[in-house]
Structures are given as structure tokens and as C-alpha cells.
Coordinates of C-alpha atoms in Angstrom, one line a residue:
Chain A
M1 CA -9.7 4.0 10.6
N2 CA -6.8 4.6 8.2
Q3 CA -7.9 1.9 5.8
P4 CA -5.0 -0.5 5.1
L5 CA -5.6 -1.1 1.4
A6 CA -7.1 2.2 0.5
S7 CA -3.8 3.9 1.1
V8 CA -0.9 1.5 0.9
P9 CA 2.1 3.2 2.7
W10 CA 4.8 1.9 0.3
G11 CA 4.3 2.7 -3.4
P12 CA 6.1 1.9 -6.7
W13 CA 9.3 3.7 -5.7
I14 CA 9.9 1.3 -2.8
G15 CA 9.1 -1.5 -5.3
A16 CA 11.9 -0.1 -7.5
Y17 CA 14.2 0.1 -4.5
I18 CA 13.4 -3.6 -3.8
V19 CA 14.4 -4.4 -7.4
L20 CA 17.6 -2.4 -7.3
T21 CA 18.8 -4.0 -4.0
G22 CA 18.5 -7.3 -5.8
L23 CA 20.6 -6.1 -8.7
V24 CA 23.3 -4.5 -6.6
S25 CA 23.7 -7.5 -4.3
G26 CA 23.6 -10.1 -7.1
L27 CA 26.1 -8.2 -9.2
T28 CA 28.7 -8.1 -6.4
L29 CA 28.2 -11.7 -5.6
V30 CA 28.3 -12.9 -9.2
T31 CA 31.3 -10.8 -10.1
R32 CA 33.3 -12.5 -7.4
F33 CA 32.6 -15.9 -9.0
L34 CA 32.8 -15.0 -12.6
R35 CA 36.2 -13.3 -12.7
P36 CA 38.1 -13.9 -15.9
D37 CA 41.3 -15.9 -15.5
D38 CA 43.4 -13.0 -16.9
E39 CA 44.4 -10.6 -14.1
R40 CA 44.1 -7.4 -16.1
A41 CA 40.7 -8.4 -17.5
A42 CA 39.6 -9.5 -14.0
T43 CA 40.6 -6.2 -12.5
R44 CA 38.8 -4.3 -15.2
F45 CA 35.7 -6.4 -14.9
E46 CA 35.6 -5.9 -11.1
W47 CA 36.3 -2.1 -11.6
I48 CA 33.3 -1.7 -14.0
S49 CA 31.1 -4.0 -11.9
S50 CA 31.9 -2.2 -8.6
W51 CA 31.2 1.2 -10.2
T52 CA 27.8 -0.2 -11.5
A53 CA 27.0 -1.5 -8.1
L54 CA 27.9 1.9 -6.4
A55 CA 25.8 3.8 -8.9
T56 CA 22.9 1.5 -8.3
L57 CA 23.3 1.9 -4.6
A58 CA 23.3 5.7 -5.0
G59 CA 20.1 5.3 -6.9
C60 CA 18.6 3.2 -4.0
T61 CA 19.7 5.9 -1.6
I62 CA 18.1 8.7 -3.7
I63 CA 14.9 6.7 -3.8
L64 CA 14.9 6.2 0.0
I65 CA 15.7 9.9 0.6
S66 CA 12.9 11.0 -1.8
D67 CA 10.5 8.7 0.0
L68 CA 11.5 10.0 3.4
G69 CA 11.5 13.6 2.4
R70 CA 15.0 14.8 3.2
P71 CA 18.5 13.3 3.6
A72 CA 18.7 13.8 7.4
R73 CA 15.9 11.2 7.8
F74 CA 17.9 8.6 5.9
F75 CA 21.0 9.6 8.0
L76 CA 18.9 9.1 11.1
M77 CA 18.0 5.6 10.1
V78 CA 21.7 4.8 9.5
T79 CA 22.9 6.3 12.8
Q80 CA 20.2 5.1 15.2
F81 CA 20.9 1.9 17.1
T82 CA 18.1 2.0 19.6
N83 CA 16.0 -0.7 18.0
A84 CA 18.1 -3.7 17.1
G85 CA 15.0 -5.7 16.3
S86 CA 14.0 -3.5 13.4
V87 CA 14.7 -5.1 10.0
M88 CA 14.5 -1.8 8.2
S89 CA 17.1 -0.4 10.5
W90 CA 19.5 -3.2 9.6
G91 CA 18.7 -2.6 5.9
A92 CA 19.8 1.0 6.1
K93 CA 23.0 0.1 7.8
I94 CA 23.7 -2.7 5.4
I95 CA 23.4 -0.2 2.5
A96 CA 25.6 2.3 4.2
L97 CA 28.2 -0.4 4.9
K98 CA 28.1 -1.7 1.4
I99 CA 28.6 1.9 0.0
G100 CA 31.6 2.2 2.3
L101 CA 33.1 -1.1 1.4
L102 CA 32.6 -0.5 -2.3
A103 CA 34.4 2.8 -2.0
V104 CA 37.3 1.1 -0.3
Y105 CA 37.4 -1.7 -2.8
L106 CA 37.3 0.8 -5.7
L107 CA 40.3 2.5 -4.2
L108 CA 42.1 -0.9 -4.0
L109 CA 41.2 -1.7 -7.6
H110 CA 42.4 1.7 -8.7
R111 CA 45.8 1.0 -7.1
R112 CA 45.8 -2.5 -8.6
R113 CA 45.1 -1.1 -12.1
Q114 CA 48.0 1.3 -11.7
A115 CA 50.3 -1.5 -10.6
L116 CA 49.3 -3.7 -13.5
A117 CA 49.8 -0.8 -15.9
A118 CA 53.3 -0.4 -14.5
G119 CA 53.9 -4.1 -15.1
D120 CA 53.6 -5.2 -11.5
A121 CA 51.3 -8.2 -11.6
M122 CA 52.0 -9.7 -8.2
L123 CA 50.5 -8.5 -4.9
T124 CA 53.4 -8.2 -2.5
G125 CA 53.3 -8.2 1.3
R126 CA 51.1 -10.2 3.6
A127 CA 49.0 -7.2 4.7
T128 CA 48.3 -6.2 1.1
R129 CA 47.2 -9.7 0.1
A130 CA 45.0 -9.9 3.2
L131 CA 43.4 -6.5 2.4
Y132 CA 42.7 -7.6 -1.2
T133 CA 41.1 -10.8 0.2
A134 CA 39.2 -9.3 3.2
V135 CA 37.5 -6.4 1.5
P136 CA 35.9 -8.4 -1.4
G137 CA 35.1 -11.1 1.2
A138 CA 33.3 -8.6 3.4
L139 CA 31.6 -7.2 0.3
A140 CA 30.3 -10.6 -0.5
L141 CA 28.9 -11.1 3.0
V142 CA 27.2 -7.7 3.0
S143 CA 25.8 -8.4 -0.5
F144 CA 24.3 -11.7 0.7
A145 CA 22.7 -9.9 3.6
L146 CA 21.3 -7.3 1.2
A147 CA 20.0 -10.1 -1.1
V148 CA 18.0 -11.7 1.7
Y149 CA 16.9 -8.5 3.4
P150 CA 13.7 -7.7 1.4
P151 CA 11.8 -10.9 2.3
F152 CA 12.7 -10.3 6.0
L153 CA 11.5 -6.8 5.8
L154 CA 8.3 -7.6 3.8
S155 CA 7.4 -10.5 6.1
W156 CA 6.6 -7.9 8.8
T157 CA 4.1 -6.1 6.7
W158 CA 0.5 -6.6 5.7
S159 CA 1.1 -4.7 2.5
S160 CA 3.0 -7.5 0.7
P161 CA 1.1 -10.7 1.6
A162 CA 2.7 -12.6 -1.3
S163 CA 6.0 -12.2 0.5
H164 CA 4.8 -14.2 3.5
N165 CA 6.0 -17.6 2.4
A166 CA 9.2 -19.5 2.0
G167 CA 8.8 -19.6 -1.8
S168 CA 8.9 -15.9 -2.2
A169 CA 12.1 -15.7 0.0
L170 CA 13.6 -18.2 -2.5
V171 CA 12.5 -16.0 -5.4
Y172 CA 14.1 -12.9 -3.9
L173 CA 17.4 -14.9 -3.6
S174 CA 17.2 -16.4 -7.1
S175 CA 16.1 -13.2 -8.7
S176 CA 19.0 -11.4 -7.0
A177 CA 21.5 -13.9 -8.4
L178 CA 19.8 -13.7 -11.8
L179 CA 19.9 -9.9 -11.9
G180 CA 23.5 -10.0 -11.0
A181 CA 24.4 -12.6 -13.7
A182 CA 22.4 -10.7 -16.3
A183 CA 24.2 -7.4 -15.5
A184 CA 27.6 -9.2 -15.5
S185 CA 26.7 -10.7 -18.9
L186 CA 25.9 -7.3 -20.3
I187 CA 29.2 -5.9 -18.9
A188 CA 31.1 -8.8 -20.4
T189 CA 29.4 -8.2 -23.7
F190 CA 29.5 -4.5 -24.1
V191 CA 32.7 -3.4 -22.2
P192 CA 35.8 -4.2 -24.1
D193 CA 38.7 -6.1 -22.5
V194 CA 36.8 -7.6 -19.6
S195 CA 36.0 -11.0 -20.9
D196 CA 37.9 -14.0 -22.4
L197 CA 36.4 -17.1 -24.0
A198 CA 36.4 -19.1 -20.8
M199 CA 34.6 -16.3 -19.0
T200 CA 32.1 -15.9 -21.8
A201 CA 31.2 -19.6 -21.5
R202 CA 31.0 -19.3 -17.7
V203 CA 28.7 -16.4 -17.8
R204 CA 26.3 -18.1 -20.3
V205 CA 26.2 -21.3 -18.2
T206 CA 25.7 -19.3 -15.0
L207 CA 22.9 -17.2 -16.5
M208 CA 21.1 -20.3 -17.8
R209 CA 21.5 -22.1 -14.4
F210 CA 20.2 -19.0 -12.5
L211 CA 17.3 -18.6 -14.9
G212 CA 16.4 -22.3 -14.4
A213 CA 16.6 -21.9 -10.6
H214 CA 14.5 -18.8 -10.7
I215 CA 11.8 -20.5 -12.7
V216 CA 11.8 -23.4 -10.2
A217 CA 11.5 -20.8 -7.3
L218 CA 8.6 -19.1 -9.1
G219 CA 7.0 -22.5 -9.4
F220 CA 7.3 -23.0 -5.6
V221 CA 5.6 -19.6 -5.0
M222 CA 2.7 -20.6 -7.3
L223 CA 2.4 -23.9 -5.5
S224 CA 2.5 -22.3 -2.1
L225 CA -0.5 -20.0 -3.0
R226 CA -3.9 -21.5 -2.8
A227 CA -5.9 -21.3 -6.0
N228 CA -8.2 -18.5 -4.8
E229 CA -5.2 -16.6 -3.4
T230 CA -3.5 -16.7 -6.8
R231 CA -6.6 -15.3 -8.4
V232 CA -6.9 -12.6 -5.8
V233 CA -3.2 -11.7 -6.2
F234 CA -3.4 -11.3 -9.9
D235 CA -6.8 -9.6 -9.9
E236 CA -5.4 -7.0 -7.4
L237 CA -2.3 -6.6 -9.6
W238 CA -4.3 -5.8 -12.6
H239 CA -7.2 -3.8 -11.1
G240 CA -5.9 -2.7 -7.7
A241 CA -3.8 0.1 -6.3
S242 CA -0.7 -0.8 -8.3
A243 CA -2.6 -1.5 -11.5
G244 CA -1.1 1.5 -13.3
A245 CA 2.5 0.5 -12.6
C246 CA 1.8 -3.1 -13.5
R247 CA 0.1 -2.2 -16.8
I248 CA 2.9 0.1 -17.7
L249 CA 5.4 -2.6 -16.9
V250 CA 3.6 -5.2 -19.0
A251 CA 3.0 -2.8 -21.9
G252 CA 6.5 -1.4 -21.7
T253 CA 8.0 -4.9 -21.7
G254 CA 5.9 -5.8 -24.7
L255 CA 6.9 -2.7 -26.6
A256 CA 10.5 -3.1 -25.7
V257 CA 10.6 -6.6 -27.0
L258 CA 8.8 -5.6 -30.2
F259 CA 11.1 -2.7 -31.0
T260 CA 14.4 -4.1 -29.7
A261 CA 14.0 -7.7 -31.0
P262 CA 15.5 -6.9 -34.4
M263 CA 18.5 -5.3 -32.8
F264 CA 19.3 -8.6 -31.0
A265 CA 19.1 -10.8 -34.1
G266 CA 22.3 -12.9 -33.9
R267 CA 23.0 -11.6 -30.3
R268 CA 21.4 -14.3 -28.3
R269 CA 23.6 -13.6 -25.3
T270 CA 22.4 -10.0 -25.0
A271 CA 18.8 -11.0 -25.6
L272 CA 19.0 -13.7 -22.9
A273 CA 20.6 -11.2 -20.4
I274 CA 17.9 -8.6 -21.0
T275 CA 15.1 -11.3 -20.7
A276 CA 16.7 -12.4 -17.4
L277 CA 16.9 -8.8 -16.2
V278 CA 13.3 -8.0 -17.0
S279 CA 11.9 -11.3 -15.7
A280 CA 13.9 -11.1 -12.4
A281 CA 13.0 -7.5 -11.9
A282 CA 9.3 -8.1 -12.7
S283 CA 9.0 -11.1 -10.3
R284 CA 10.6 -9.1 -7.4
Y285 CA 8.2 -6.2 -8.1
V286 CA 5.2 -8.4 -8.4
I287 CA 5.8 -10.2 -5.1
F288 CA 6.3 -6.8 -3.5
A289 CA 3.2 -5.2 -5.0
A290 CA 0.7 -8.1 -5.0
R291 CA -1.9 -7.8 -2.3
Chain B
M1 CA 0.1 -1.0 35.9
R2 CA -1.4 -1.9 32.5
L3 CA -3.4 0.9 31.0
G4 CA -6.2 -0.2 28.6
M5 CA -9.6 0.4 27.3
L6 CA -12.8 -1.6 27.3
V7 CA -15.4 -1.0 24.6
D8 CA -18.8 -2.3 25.2
L9 CA -20.3 -2.8 21.8
R10 CA -23.8 -3.5 23.3
T11 CA -24.1 0.2 24.1
C12 CA -22.3 1.9 21.2
I13 CA -24.8 3.9 19.1
G14 CA -22.3 5.0 16.4
C15 CA -22.7 8.7 17.1
H16 CA -19.0 9.5 16.4
A17 CA -18.8 11.7 19.4
C18 CA -15.5 9.9 20.2
S19 CA -14.1 10.5 16.7
V20 CA -15.0 14.2 16.8
A21 CA -13.6 14.6 20.3
C22 CA -10.3 13.0 19.2
K23 CA -10.1 15.1 16.1
S24 CA -10.7 18.2 18.1
E25 CA -8.2 17.2 20.9
F26 CA -5.3 16.6 18.5
D27 CA -6.4 18.7 15.5
V28 CA -6.3 15.5 13.4
P29 CA -6.2 16.4 9.6
L30 CA -9.0 15.5 7.2
G31 CA -8.9 12.0 5.8
V32 CA -7.0 10.3 8.6
F33 CA -8.1 9.2 12.1
R34 CA -6.7 8.2 15.4
D35 CA -10.1 7.0 16.5
T36 CA -13.2 6.3 14.5
V37 CA -16.3 4.1 14.4
K38 CA -16.7 1.5 11.7
Y39 CA -20.1 0.4 10.6
V40 CA -20.6 -3.2 9.6
E41 CA -23.8 -4.4 8.2
E42 CA -24.9 -8.0 8.4
G43 CA -27.7 -9.9 6.8
K44 CA -30.3 -8.9 4.2
Y45 CA -33.7 -7.2 4.5
P46 CA -35.8 -7.8 6.5
H47 CA -33.2 -9.2 8.8
A48 CA -30.4 -6.7 8.2
T49 CA -28.4 -5.4 11.2
R50 CA -25.8 -2.7 11.6
H51 CA -23.0 -3.0 14.1
F52 CA -21.0 0.0 15.4
L53 CA -17.4 -0.7 16.1
P54 CA -15.2 2.0 17.7
V55 CA -11.6 1.4 16.7
L56 CA -8.3 2.9 17.7
C57 CA -4.7 2.0 18.4
N58 CA -4.8 -1.2 20.4
H59 CA -1.7 -0.3 22.4
C60 CA -0.5 -3.9 22.0
E61 CA 1.7 -5.6 24.5
D62 CA 3.6 -7.0 21.5
A63 CA 3.3 -4.0 19.3
P64 CA 4.5 -4.8 15.8
C65 CA 4.9 -1.0 15.0
L66 CA 7.4 -0.7 17.9
S67 CA 9.4 -3.7 16.8
A68 CA 9.5 -2.5 13.2
C69 CA 10.5 1.2 13.8
P70 CA 14.1 1.6 12.7
T71 CA 14.7 4.8 14.6
G72 CA 13.3 3.9 17.9
A73 CA 10.7 6.6 17.6
I74 CA 7.9 4.4 18.9
F75 CA 8.2 3.4 22.5
K76 CA 6.0 2.1 25.3
P77 CA 6.8 3.1 28.9
E78 CA 6.1 0.1 31.2
G79 CA 2.4 -0.5 31.3
Q80 CA 1.5 2.7 29.5
A81 CA 0.4 3.7 26.1
V82 CA 2.4 3.0 22.9
V83 CA 3.5 6.5 21.8
I84 CA 5.5 8.1 19.0
N85 CA 8.4 10.5 19.6
K86 CA 7.9 13.0 16.7
S87 CA 11.5 14.3 16.9
V88 CA 13.0 10.9 16.0
C89 CA 10.3 9.8 13.5
N90 CA 11.6 9.8 9.9
A91 CA 8.3 8.9 8.2
N92 CA 9.6 5.7 6.7
K93 CA 6.1 4.2 7.1
V94 CA 7.3 0.8 8.2
C95 CA 5.1 1.1 11.3
M96 CA 2.1 1.7 9.1
T97 CA 2.8 -1.5 7.1
A98 CA 3.4 -3.5 10.3
C99 CA 0.3 -2.4 12.2
P100 CA -2.5 -4.8 11.5
Y101 CA -5.1 -2.3 12.7
G102 CA -4.4 0.6 10.3
A103 CA -4.0 2.7 13.4
I104 CA -1.1 4.9 12.3
Y105 CA -1.0 7.7 9.7
I106 CA 1.4 10.2 8.3
D107 CA 0.4 13.7 9.4
P108 CA 0.4 15.6 6.1
F109 CA 1.5 18.9 7.8
E110 CA 4.2 17.6 10.2
G111 CA 5.4 14.8 7.9
V112 CA 5.7 12.3 10.8
A113 CA 3.7 9.2 11.9
Q114 CA 0.9 9.8 14.4
K115 CA -1.5 7.7 16.3
C116 CA -3.7 7.4 19.4
T117 CA -1.8 8.1 22.6
F118 CA -4.6 7.2 25.1
C119 CA -4.5 11.0 25.6
E120 CA -1.5 10.7 27.8
H121 CA -1.4 14.5 28.3
R122 CA -4.9 14.3 29.8
T123 CA -4.4 11.0 31.8
A124 CA -1.2 12.4 33.3
Q125 CA -3.4 15.1 34.9
G126 CA -6.0 12.5 36.2
L127 CA -8.4 13.2 33.3
M128 CA -10.0 10.6 31.1
P129 CA -9.1 10.3 27.3
A130 CA -11.2 12.7 25.2
C131 CA -13.1 9.9 23.5
V132 CA -14.1 8.4 26.9
D133 CA -15.3 11.7 28.2
A134 CA -17.3 12.4 25.0
C135 CA -19.1 9.1 24.8
P136 CA -22.8 9.6 25.7
T137 CA -23.5 6.0 26.4
R138 CA -20.3 5.3 28.4
C139 CA -19.5 2.4 26.1
R140 CA -15.7 3.2 26.6
I141 CA -14.0 2.5 30.0
F142 CA -10.4 3.5 30.5
G143 CA -8.1 2.5 33.3
D144 CA -5.6 0.1 34.8
L145 CA -6.4 -3.5 33.7
D146 CA -4.1 -4.8 36.5
D147 CA -5.9 -3.0 39.3
P148 CA -8.7 -5.4 40.4
K149 CA -10.5 -2.5 42.0
S150 CA -10.7 -0.4 38.8
E151 CA -13.9 -0.2 36.8
I152 CA -12.3 -1.5 33.7
A153 CA -10.9 -4.6 35.5
Q154 CA -14.2 -5.3 37.2
K155 CA -16.2 -5.0 34.0
A156 CA -13.7 -7.1 32.1
A157 CA -13.9 -9.8 34.8
S158 CA -17.7 -9.8 34.8
N159 CA -18.1 -10.1 31.1
T160 CA -16.7 -12.1 28.2
T161 CA -14.2 -9.9 26.4
T162 CA -12.5 -10.3 23.1
V163 CA -9.9 -8.4 21.0
W164 CA -9.8 -7.2 17.4
K165 CA -7.8 -9.6 15.1
P166 CA -6.6 -12.1 17.8
D167 CA -4.8 -14.0 15.0
A168 CA -2.3 -11.1 14.8
R169 CA -1.1 -12.2 18.3
T170 CA -0.3 -8.6 19.3
K171 CA -1.9 -8.9 22.7
P172 CA -4.1 -5.7 22.4
R173 CA -4.9 -3.7 25.5
V174 CA -8.2 -2.5 23.9
L175 CA -10.8 -5.1 24.9
Y176 CA -14.3 -5.4 23.5
I177 CA -17.5 -6.8 24.8
D178 CA -18.8 -8.2 21.6
P179 CA -21.6 -10.8 22.1
K180 CA -22.7 -10.7 18.5
G181 CA -19.2 -11.3 17.1
A182 CA -19.3 -8.1 15.1
L183 CA -15.5 -7.5 15.2
G184 CA -14.9 -10.5 13.0
L185 CA -17.0 -8.8 10.3
I186 CA -14.5 -6.1 9.7
K187 CA -12.9 -6.9 6.4
D188 CA -9.3 -6.4 5.7
V189 CA -9.8 -5.1 2.2
G190 CA -10.9 -1.6 3.2
I191 CA -14.1 0.2 2.6
Q192 CA -16.6 -1.5 0.3
S193 CA -18.5 0.8 -2.0
S194 CA -21.3 -1.6 -2.7
T195 CA -24.1 -2.2 -0.2
D196 CA -24.2 -5.8 -1.2
D197 CA -21.4 -8.2 -0.7
P198 CA -22.4 -11.4 -2.5
A199 CA -19.8 -13.4 -0.6
Q200 CA -21.1 -12.7 2.9
G201 CA -23.8 -10.1 2.7
R202 CA -21.7 -7.9 4.9
V203 CA -20.7 -4.3 4.3
E204 CA -18.1 -2.3 6.1
K205 CA -18.1 1.5 6.2
S206 CA -16.3 4.0 8.4

């Protein structure tokens, strides 16, 4: 028979897709709650964050199309409604919906930036205000759906047994929030005029809280695995089908820390954000790949 | 009507005539199978035993591949085989990850998912599936499980039958007569290269 573990259908690229969906959903959600108080800075922050999310989603789409072989196959998954019970079908539609909503929101932000540049700080008209509330609201809903989508999808499969418990679902949610907070922190640090003092403090506190929540969630996963399962999972990671990717990940992280640590001397916020990004991405990948 | 297959493990001799007939019928590429025979060894010399286990798509009543398919390419006409519509398959492989039996593969030439169809092109003409026709010991019986007069229903009624991986709760329509409990010896972790499994003294090959 086609041996399940001799040829695992989904490889490292789908693992990367699972990581990126966490980043893109977390970034949109966190952006909504970390807006600076200043309207100009807030609009610029959302503008940069939305473009980052759109670029990341484009990356997700390219990964999926590469895996499927040609664009028409991804389009088929988006346009077919014959099997409403398929989690993957919902995932493709959520991604397409989010791309559409982000495009609309970027258009709205563009108009808002033009209005602010012209000195018009107020949103006038009920319909306009409703639009500027409804679109980011819908984006938040869709982003939450995308954040919780991977554990639903992977719970169907035999290829990600570590995803078959409530703890891992929690990790997917916490890592998504952490990835978003880390990306928002990096945007606030490196992009000029998007952050004020209050927002800087808010980002730091949020990042620390999400990191704490993520560590607790990881603890739940470890508790939910029996002792022998934990050994099997880590043995397989290091020696099994995904050993190459895992070793590169570990070695790459180590080298990255070694060579970039001096650059972050005195930049604790950046170091914390990168640590959060790497640890959240690694935990998502490990739960996907462990078998 | 509920088409199914009954495999009598007491009479399987592991000759692979079924695998070869299936390969020939569908021109199945090298390295993948719609139907094959697993070998499971049990015990140690001088009490070692080898079991032969023909395995194929179980055409489950609650087929996880069908539920998982995002394009609706997998479907099951009432009571008949679970089949794949190649024109709608986009090779996302979710069916492969959902199937607990490893019964689906991606055809490397066509780039779409493929699996056993119970030879629907043959059964539609009143013929038996190729594997059933090829079996020299008649260990495979194909027919309507709901028809009390059919050979498969009568043999199933007069013997204790089991299914592969009952824990998966997929309600397979491939039944086995397995008095030695050999099906439970198939490991989930793929082919073992060693001839000695210190944990159980069991080895699986295919």
C-alpha cells in the first residue's frame, strides 16, 4: 500500500504556509488593538501592516500554487462549493476573502492618508464611517478564522498527530497572536512615524503577555502528550522525514543568534520581537511536522 | 445496494496476483499501489509465522477522504464505490492525509489523486473486479452486502468478520475473515527494514 509515513503528502512548504497563515492573521488582529493614539501615525501603521499582511498572503498563495502545480488548481479550490464539509475548502476561501478585504481596506487607507495630508482629520458621513468600521471589523473576523484554521485542518490528518489535541489548538492561536505582535513590534521599531511613546509601551507589554501565554500553551501541549509520545515525536523530528528541515531550522536559528546578537546590543525590543517570531514560527512548524 | 468485498485471510497465499492484475488493469505506475498484499511476520524461530494481508481502498461508508476533499472530486454514488473525478481533482493531497489506510496516491503522470474503484468499469458490465478474477484461491469475494442471497452476504453471515483499523470509525466495506488477528499486526509506521522488531517481534513488509 502507499505507506503513510514513507511518503508524507505534505512537506516543508505546507509547513511554511501554516507558519505564514499565523503571521498574517495575527498581524491583522494585533494591528487593530495596538493602534497609536495619533490618527496620522495610526493610519500609517495600518497602511504598513496591511501591505505586510497582503504580501505575506501573496506568499501563502504562491506556496499553495507551487504545491498544487498550477494556478487553475488553486482557483478551483476557491470557486468550488460542492463540499461544504471540507476544512481545506474553507481555508482557501478564507484566504481569498482576506486578500479581497485587505485590498479594499488598503484603498480606504489610501483615501484616508490623502484626506489627512489635505488637513481633513474627520470622517464625514454616516456611510463613510460605517465603511471604515465594517471593513476592518470583517478583516478581524476573517483573520480570527484564519488563525484557528490550521488546527481544524490538521485534526483531519494522520500526518500531524501532534495537532490532535486541544493544547496544540491553543498553541496555534497563541503563536498566531505572538507572530502578529512581534511583526507589529518590528514595524513600530523600524518604520518611522508609526509609533508614539504610549504605543511603544503597549506593544512591549502585549508582546510579553503573548509570549507568556504562548509558553503556557506549549506547556499544555507537553502535558497532553504521554511521556513515550513526547519521545517518539522528538525522535521523529530529529531522525525522521522532516529531520533535514528541523536541523536546518535549529542550526540556522543558532547561527542567526550568534551573528546577529551583537547587532541587537542595546536593542532589547528588537531582540525580543525576533525571539518571539522565531519561537512562534518554530512551534507552529514543529506541531505540523512532528509525527 | 451496498457494494463491498470480503477477503478470507485463511486462504490468501500472498501470490500478488491481485496486485499484478490491478496494476495491469489501470496501468498503475511504479512505486504506488491501488491494491497490494502486506506481509506481516509474527513470533520468532522456531515458531515464526507469516500472514498475508491483501489491502485496498476500504470504500468506507464514512469516507474521510470524501469529507476532506475541497473540490468535491471524491464522491460515492449511493451504495457504490468511492471514486475520484479526475477532472475536478487539484492534487491538494488532503485526501491522502485523511485516509487512514494509505489507499490514495498521486499519479506522477497525470498529477491527480488515484485509488481503487472496485473496477467500476468492469462491474458495470457484470464482470468482477480484476483482483477478484485473478485470485487463484478465491480469497476475495465481491458483491452486494445488502443482498442476503449474494455470496458475499452469505459468507459474511456464516463467518466472523472484521475490518482494518476499526478505531478509525470509517465503516469500511472491505471485510476480512481474520481468525488469527493478523490485521492488528500492521503497523502504522510504514515498512520496517529490520527483520527483528524488539518491541513485538513483528515485521511488516509489502
